[in-house]
Amino acid sequence: MVTLSRSRVVGVALALLAAGAVLFFWPRAEPGVQEAITRKVVEITRAAEAKDVGEVMESVSERFRSDGGGWGKKEVRGVLTAQVLRGQWVRVFVTNLEVQEVSPTQGTFQARFIFGRSEAEKVQDLAASSVLNAYYIEGTFEKEADGEWRVVRAKQRAINPTDLL
């Protein structure tokens, strides 16, 4: 039979605590450019569904400029606010997302963003009883000085909802 003394129990507890601290503080590898941008697009989409325009705008750089439209961050906020806040229920789906690494601090993306006023849980169910707006967006994310990835350039074009499915 094994007898556990107080000092042995304390020693085992300290060893477990030390092992846990090592695991907790072990440096984690930063995600690659493609993964970081993909995560950011998912965060933006979730914030839009939650109608949190401020959270979405955190991912838009102060240096943002649209290609061809001449929009800055202020104009994007206005359009996004109108898109997300009108209507009672907004679902946002991202399809055909493609991300390419340009450099360790820059990447481009292309995706379809579908805004639906519906209670649909799947993109396939949206068309049946929804109001849809869809956009094809191409853009560039850059990792800024504070370590955050933000959109610095983008261009969009409206997509006819009948072309989506």
Coordinates of N, CA and C in Angstrom, one line a residue:
M1 N 0.8 -1.2 0.0 CA 0.0 0.0 0.0 C 0.9 1.2 0.0
V2 N 0.5 2.2 -0.8 CA 1.3 3.5 -0.9 C 0.8 4.5 0.1
T3 N 1.7 5.0 0.9 CA 1.4 6.0 1.8 C 1.8 7.4 1.3
L4 N 0.8 8.3 1.3 CA 1.1 9.6 0.7 C 1.3 10.6 1.9
S5 N 2.5 11.1 1.9 CA 2.7 12.1 2.9 C 2.3 13.5 2.4
R6 N 2.2 14.4 3.3 CA 1.8 15.8 3.0 C 2.9 16.4 2.0
S7 N 4.1 16.2 2.2 CA 5.2 16.7 1.4 C 5.1 16.1 0.0
R8 N 4.7 14.8 -0.1 CA 4.6 14.2 -1.5 C 3.4 14.8 -2.2
V9 N 2.3 15.0 -1.6 CA 1.1 15.5 -2.2 C 1.4 17.0 -2.7
V10 N 2.1 17.8 -1.8 CA 2.4 19.1 -2.2 C 3.4 19.1 -3.4
G11 N 4.3 18.2 -3.4 CA 5.3 18.1 -4.5 C 4.6 17.8 -5.8
V12 N 3.7 16.8 -5.8 CA 3.0 16.4 -7.0 C 2.1 17.6 -7.5
A13 N 1.5 18.3 -6.5 CA 0.6 19.4 -6.9 C 1.4 20.5 -7.5
L14 N 2.6 20.8 -7.0 CA 3.5 21.8 -7.5 C 4.0 21.4 -8.9
A15 N 4.3 20.1 -9.1 CA 4.8 19.7 -10.4 C 3.7 19.8 -11.5
L16 N 2.4 19.5 -11.1 CA 1.3 19.6 -12.0 C 1.0 21.1 -12.3
L17 N 1.1 22.0 -11.3 CA 1.0 23.4 -11.5 C 2.0 23.9 -12.4
A18 N 3.3 23.5 -12.3 CA 4.4 24.0 -13.1 C 4.1 23.5 -14.6
A19 N 3.7 22.2 -14.7 CA 3.5 21.7 -16.1 C 2.3 22.5 -16.7
G20 N 1.3 22.8 -16.0 CA 0.2 23.6 -16.5 C 0.6 25.0 -16.9
A21 N 1.5 25.6 -16.1 CA 2.0 27.0 -16.4 C 2.8 27.0 -17.7
V22 N 3.6 25.9 -17.8 CA 4.5 25.8 -19.0 C 3.6 25.7 -20.3
L23 N 2.6 24.9 -20.2 CA 1.7 24.7 -21.4 C 0.9 26.0 -21.7
F24 N 0.4 26.7 -20.6 CA -0.3 27.9 -20.8 C 0.5 29.0 -21.4
F25 N 1.7 29.2 -21.0 CA 2.6 30.3 -21.4 C 3.5 29.9 -22.6
W26 N 3.4 28.7 -23.1 CA 4.2 28.3 -24.2 C 3.8 29.1 -25.4
P27 N 4.8 29.7 -26.1 CA 4.5 30.5 -27.3 C 3.7 29.8 -28.3
R28 N 2.7 30.4 -28.8 CA 1.8 29.7 -29.8 C 2.3 30.4 -31.2
A29 N 2.3 29.5 -32.2 CA 2.7 30.0 -33.5 C 1.5 30.9 -34.0
E30 N 1.9 32.0 -34.6 CA 0.8 32.8 -35.2 C 0.3 32.1 -36.4
P31 N -1.0 32.3 -36.7 CA -1.6 31.7 -37.9 C -1.0 32.3 -39.1
G32 N -0.9 31.5 -40.2 CA -0.4 32.0 -41.5 C -1.4 33.1 -42.0
V33 N -0.9 33.7 -43.1 CA -1.7 34.8 -43.7 C -3.1 34.3 -44.1
Q34 N -3.2 33.2 -44.8 CA -4.5 32.7 -45.2 C -5.4 32.4 -44.1
E35 N -4.9 31.8 -43.1 CA -5.7 31.4 -41.9 C -6.2 32.7 -41.2
A36 N -5.2 33.7 -41.0 CA -5.6 34.9 -40.3 C -6.7 35.7 -41.0
I37 N -6.6 35.8 -42.3 CA -7.6 36.5 -43.1 C -8.9 35.7 -43.1
T38 N -8.8 34.4 -43.2 CA -10.1 33.6 -43.2 C -10.8 33.8 -41.8
R39 N -10.0 33.8 -40.8 CA -10.6 34.0 -39.4 C -11.2 35.4 -39.3
K40 N -10.6 36.4 -39.9 CA -11.0 37.8 -39.8 C -12.4 37.9 -40.6
V41 N -12.4 37.3 -41.8 CA -13.7 37.3 -42.5 C -14.8 36.7 -41.8
V42 N -14.6 35.6 -41.1 CA -15.6 34.9 -40.3 C -16.0 35.8 -39.1
E43 N -15.0 36.5 -38.4 CA -15.4 37.4 -37.4 C -16.2 38.6 -37.9
I44 N -15.9 39.1 -39.0 CA -16.7 40.2 -39.6 C -18.1 39.7 -39.9
T45 N -18.2 38.6 -40.5 CA -19.5 38.0 -40.8 C -20.4 37.8 -39.5
R46 N -19.8 37.3 -38.5 CA -20.5 37.1 -37.2 C -21.0 38.4 -36.6
A47 N -20.1 39.4 -36.7 CA -20.4 40.7 -36.1 C -21.5 41.4 -36.9
A48 N -21.5 41.2 -38.2 CA -22.6 41.7 -39.1 C -23.9 41.1 -38.7
E49 N -23.9 39.8 -38.5 CA -25.2 39.1 -38.1 C -25.6 39.6 -36.8
A50 N -24.7 39.9 -35.9 CA -25.1 40.4 -34.5 C -25.4 41.9 -34.6
K51 N -25.4 42.5 -35.8 CA -25.7 43.9 -36.0 C -24.8 44.8 -35.3
D52 N -23.5 44.3 -35.1 CA -22.5 45.1 -34.4 C -21.6 45.8 -35.4
V53 N -22.1 46.9 -35.9 CA -21.4 47.6 -36.9 C -20.0 48.1 -36.4
G54 N -19.9 48.5 -35.2 CA -18.7 48.9 -34.6 C -17.6 47.8 -34.6
E55 N -18.0 46.6 -34.3 CA -17.1 45.5 -34.4 C -16.6 45.2 -35.8
V56 N -17.6 45.3 -36.8 CA -17.2 45.1 -38.2 C -16.2 46.2 -38.6
M57 N -16.4 47.4 -38.2 CA -15.6 48.5 -38.6 C -14.2 48.5 -37.9
E58 N -14.0 47.7 -36.8 CA -12.7 47.5 -36.2 C -11.8 46.8 -37.2
S59 N -12.4 46.1 -38.2 CA -11.6 45.4 -39.2 C -11.3 46.1 -40.4
V60 N -11.7 47.4 -40.4 CA -11.5 48.3 -41.6 C -10.5 49.3 -41.2
S61 N -9.4 49.4 -42.0 CA -8.3 50.3 -41.7 C -8.7 51.8 -41.9
E62 N -8.1 52.6 -41.1 CA -8.3 54.1 -41.3 C -7.8 54.5 -42.7
R63 N -6.9 53.7 -43.3 CA -6.4 54.0 -44.6 C -7.2 53.4 -45.7
F64 N -8.4 52.8 -45.4 CA -9.2 52.1 -46.4 C -9.6 53.0 -47.6
R65 N -9.5 52.5 -48.8 CA -10.0 53.1 -50.0 C -10.6 52.0 -50.9
S66 N -11.8 52.3 -51.4 CA -12.4 51.4 -52.4 C -11.8 51.6 -53.8
D67 N -11.7 50.5 -54.5 CA -11.2 50.7 -55.9 C -12.4 51.1 -56.7
G68 N -12.3 52.2 -57.4 CA -13.3 52.6 -58.4 C -14.4 53.4 -57.7
G69 N -14.7 53.3 -56.5 CA -15.8 54.0 -55.8 C -15.4 55.2 -55.1
G70 N -14.1 55.3 -54.7 CA -13.7 56.4 -53.9 C -14.2 56.5 -52.5
W71 N -14.6 55.3 -52.0 CA -15.1 55.3 -50.6 C -14.0 55.2 -49.7
G72 N -14.2 55.8 -48.5 CA -13.3 55.6 -47.4 C -14.0 54.9 -46.3
K73 N -13.4 54.9 -45.1 CA -14.0 54.1 -44.0 C -15.4 54.7 -43.6
K74 N -15.5 56.0 -43.7 CA -16.8 56.6 -43.3 C -18.0 56.2 -44.2
E75 N -17.7 56.1 -45.5 CA -18.7 55.7 -46.5 C -19.1 54.2 -46.3
V76 N -18.1 53.4 -46.0 CA -18.3 52.0 -45.7 C -19.2 51.8 -44.5
R77 N -19.0 52.6 -43.5 CA -19.8 52.5 -42.3 C -21.3 52.8 -42.6
G78 N -21.5 53.9 -43.4 CA -22.8 54.2 -43.8 C -23.6 53.1 -44.5
V79 N -22.9 52.6 -45.5 CA -23.5 51.5 -46.3 C -23.8 50.3 -45.5
L80 N -22.8 49.9 -44.7 CA -22.9 48.7 -43.8 C -24.0 48.9 -42.8
T81 N -24.1 50.1 -42.2 CA -25.2 50.4 -41.3 C -26.5 50.2 -41.9
A82 N -26.7 50.8 -43.1 CA -28.0 50.6 -43.8 C -28.3 49.2 -44.1
Q83 N -27.3 48.4 -44.6 CA -27.5 47.0 -44.9 C -27.8 46.1 -43.7
V84 N -27.1 46.3 -42.7 CA -27.3 45.5 -41.5 C -28.5 45.8 -40.6
L85 N -28.7 47.1 -40.4 CA -29.7 47.5 -39.5 C -31.1 47.6 -40.0
R86 N -31.3 47.6 -41.4 CA -32.7 47.7 -41.9 C -33.2 46.2 -41.8
G87 N -34.5 46.1 -41.6 CA -35.1 44.8 -41.6 C -35.0 44.2 -40.2
Q88 N -35.7 43.1 -39.9 CA -35.7 42.6 -38.6 C -34.7 41.4 -38.4
W89 N -34.4 40.7 -39.4 CA -33.5 39.6 -39.2 C -32.5 39.6 -40.3
V90 N -31.2 39.5 -40.0 CA -30.2 39.5 -41.0 C -29.3 38.2 -40.8
R91 N -29.2 37.5 -41.9 CA -28.3 36.4 -42.0 C -27.2 36.8 -43.0
V92 N -26.0 36.5 -42.7 CA -24.9 36.8 -43.6 C -24.1 35.5 -43.9
F93 N -24.0 35.2 -45.2 CA -23.3 34.0 -45.6 C -22.2 34.4 -46.5
V94 N -21.1 33.7 -46.3 CA -19.9 33.9 -47.1 C -19.7 32.7 -47.9
T95 N -19.6 32.8 -49.3 CA -19.4 31.6 -50.1 C -18.2 31.9 -51.0
N96 N -17.6 30.9 -51.5 CA -16.5 31.0 -52.5 C -15.4 31.8 -52.0
L97 N -15.0 31.7 -50.7 CA -13.9 32.5 -50.2 C -12.6 32.0 -50.6
E98 N -11.8 32.8 -51.2 CA -10.4 32.5 -51.6 C -9.5 33.5 -51.0
V99 N -8.4 33.1 -50.4 CA -7.4 34.0 -49.8 C -6.1 33.6 -50.4
Q100 N -5.3 34.6 -50.8 CA -3.9 34.4 -51.3 C -3.0 35.3 -50.5
E101 N -1.9 34.7 -50.1 CA -0.8 35.4 -49.4 C 0.0 36.2 -50.4
V102 N 0.2 37.5 -50.2 CA 1.0 38.3 -51.0 C 2.4 38.5 -50.3
S103 N 2.4 38.7 -49.0 CA 3.6 38.8 -48.2 C 3.2 38.4 -46.8
P104 N 4.2 38.3 -45.9 CA 3.8 37.9 -44.5 C 2.9 38.9 -43.8
T105 N 2.7 40.1 -44.4 CA 1.9 41.1 -43.7 C 0.7 41.6 -44.7
Q106 N 0.5 40.9 -45.8 CA -0.5 41.3 -46.7 C -1.1 40.0 -47.4
G107 N -2.4 40.1 -47.6 CA -3.1 39.0 -48.4 C -4.3 39.6 -49.1
T108 N -4.7 38.9 -50.1 CA -5.9 39.3 -50.9 C -7.0 38.3 -50.7
F109 N -8.2 38.7 -50.9 CA -9.3 37.8 -50.7 C -10.4 38.1 -51.8
Q110 N -11.2 37.1 -52.1 CA -12.3 37.2 -53.0 C -13.4 36.3 -52.4
A111 N -14.6 36.9 -52.3 CA -15.7 36.1 -51.7 C -17.1 36.7 -52.2
R112 N -18.1 35.9 -52.0 CA -19.5 36.3 -52.2 C -20.0 36.5 -50.8
F113 N -20.6 37.7 -50.5 CA -21.3 38.0 -49.2 C -22.8 38.1 -49.5
I114 N -23.6 37.3 -48.9 CA -25.0 37.2 -49.1 C -25.7 37.7 -47.8
F115 N -26.5 38.8 -48.0 CA -27.2 39.3 -46.9 C -28.7 38.9 -47.1
G116 N -29.2 38.2 -46.1 CA -30.6 37.7 -46.2 C -31.4 38.1 -45.0
R117 N -32.6 38.6 -45.3 CA -33.5 38.9 -44.2 C -34.5 37.7 -44.2
S118 N -34.1 36.8 -43.3 CA -34.7 35.5 -43.2 C -34.3 34.8 -41.9
E119 N -35.0 33.7 -41.6 CA -34.6 32.9 -40.5 C -33.9 31.6 -41.0
A120 N -33.4 31.6 -42.3 CA -32.8 30.4 -42.9 C -31.5 30.1 -42.1
E121 N -31.3 28.8 -41.9 CA -30.0 28.4 -41.3 C -29.0 28.0 -42.3
K122 N -29.4 27.7 -43.6 CA -28.5 27.3 -44.6 C -28.7 28.2 -45.8
V123 N -27.6 28.4 -46.5 CA -27.6 29.2 -47.7 C -28.6 28.7 -48.8
Q124 N -28.8 27.4 -48.8 CA -29.7 26.8 -49.8 C -31.2 27.1 -49.5
D125 N -31.5 27.5 -48.2 CA -32.9 27.8 -47.8 C -33.2 29.2 -47.9
L126 N -32.2 30.1 -48.3 CA -32.5 31.5 -48.3 C -33.5 31.9 -49.3
A127 N -33.4 31.4 -50.5 CA -34.2 31.9 -51.6 C -35.7 31.7 -51.4
A128 N -36.1 30.7 -50.7 CA -37.5 30.4 -50.6 C -38.4 31.5 -50.0
S129 N -37.9 32.2 -48.9 CA -38.7 33.2 -48.3 C -37.9 34.3 -47.7
S130 N -37.0 34.9 -48.6 CA -36.1 35.9 -48.1 C -36.0 37.1 -49.0
V131 N -35.5 38.1 -48.4 CA -35.1 39.3 -49.2 C -33.6 39.2 -49.2
L132 N -33.0 39.1 -50.4 CA -31.5 38.9 -50.5 C -30.8 40.1 -51.2
N133 N -29.7 40.4 -50.7 CA -28.7 41.3 -51.4 C -27.4 40.5 -51.4
A134 N -26.7 40.5 -52.5 CA -25.4 39.8 -52.6 C -24.4 40.6 -53.3
Y135 N -23.2 40.5 -52.8 CA -22.0 41.2 -53.4 C -20.8 40.3 -53.6
Y136 N -20.1 40.5 -54.6 CA -18.8 39.9 -54.9 C -17.8 40.9 -54.5
I137 N -17.0 40.6 -53.5 CA -16.0 41.5 -53.0 C -14.6 41.0 -53.1
E138 N -13.7 41.8 -53.7 CA -12.3 41.5 -53.8 C -11.6 42.6 -52.9
G139 N -10.6 42.1 -52.1 CA -10.0 43.1 -51.3 C -8.6 42.7 -50.8
T140 N -8.0 43.6 -50.0 CA -6.7 43.3 -49.5 C -6.7 43.6 -48.0
F141 N -6.2 42.6 -47.2 CA -6.0 42.8 -45.8 C -4.5 43.1 -45.6
E142 N -4.2 43.9 -44.6 CA -2.8 44.1 -44.2 C -2.7 44.0 -42.7
K143 N -1.6 43.5 -42.2 CA -1.4 43.4 -40.8 C -0.8 44.8 -40.4
E144 N -1.5 45.5 -39.6 CA -1.1 46.9 -39.2 C -0.2 46.9 -38.0
A145 N 0.4 48.0 -37.7 CA 1.4 48.2 -36.6 C 0.9 47.6 -35.3
D146 N -0.4 47.6 -35.0 CA -0.8 47.1 -33.7 C -1.0 45.5 -33.8
G147 N -0.6 44.9 -34.9 CA -0.7 43.5 -35.0 C -2.1 42.9 -35.5
E148 N -3.0 43.8 -35.8 CA -4.4 43.4 -36.2 C -4.4 43.4 -37.8
W149 N -5.2 42.5 -38.3 CA -5.4 42.4 -39.7 C -6.6 43.3 -40.1
R150 N -6.5 44.2 -41.0 CA -7.6 45.1 -41.4 C -7.7 45.2 -42.9
V151 N -8.9 45.4 -43.4 CA -9.1 45.6 -44.9 C -8.6 47.0 -45.2
V152 N -7.7 47.1 -46.2 CA -7.2 48.4 -46.7 C -7.7 48.8 -48.0
R153 N -8.1 47.8 -48.8 CA -8.7 48.1 -50.2 C -9.7 47.1 -50.5
A154 N -10.7 47.5 -51.2 CA -11.7 46.5 -51.6 C -12.5 47.1 -52.8
K155 N -13.1 46.2 -53.6 CA -14.0 46.6 -54.6 C -15.1 45.6 -54.6
Q156 N -16.3 46.1 -54.9 CA -17.5 45.2 -54.8 C -18.3 45.4 -56.1
R157 N -19.1 44.4 -56.3 CA -20.1 44.5 -57.4 C -21.3 43.7 -56.9
A158 N -22.5 44.2 -57.2 CA -23.7 43.5 -56.8 C -23.9 42.3 -57.6
I159 N -24.4 41.2 -57.0 CA -24.7 40.0 -57.7 C -26.2 39.8 -57.6
N160 N -26.8 39.4 -58.8 CA -28.2 39.1 -58.8 C -28.4 37.8 -58.0
P161 N -29.3 37.9 -57.0 CA -29.5 36.7 -56.1 C -29.9 35.4 -56.9
T162 N -30.5 35.6 -58.1 CA -30.8 34.3 -58.9 C -29.6 33.7 -59.4
D163 N -28.4 34.4 -59.5 CA -27.2 33.8 -59.9 C -26.4 33.1 -58.8
L164 N -26.9 33.1 -57.6 CA -26.2 32.5 -56.5 C -26.4 31.0 -56.4
L165 N -27.5 30.5 -56.7 CA -27.8 29.1 -56.4 C -27.8 28.3 -57.6

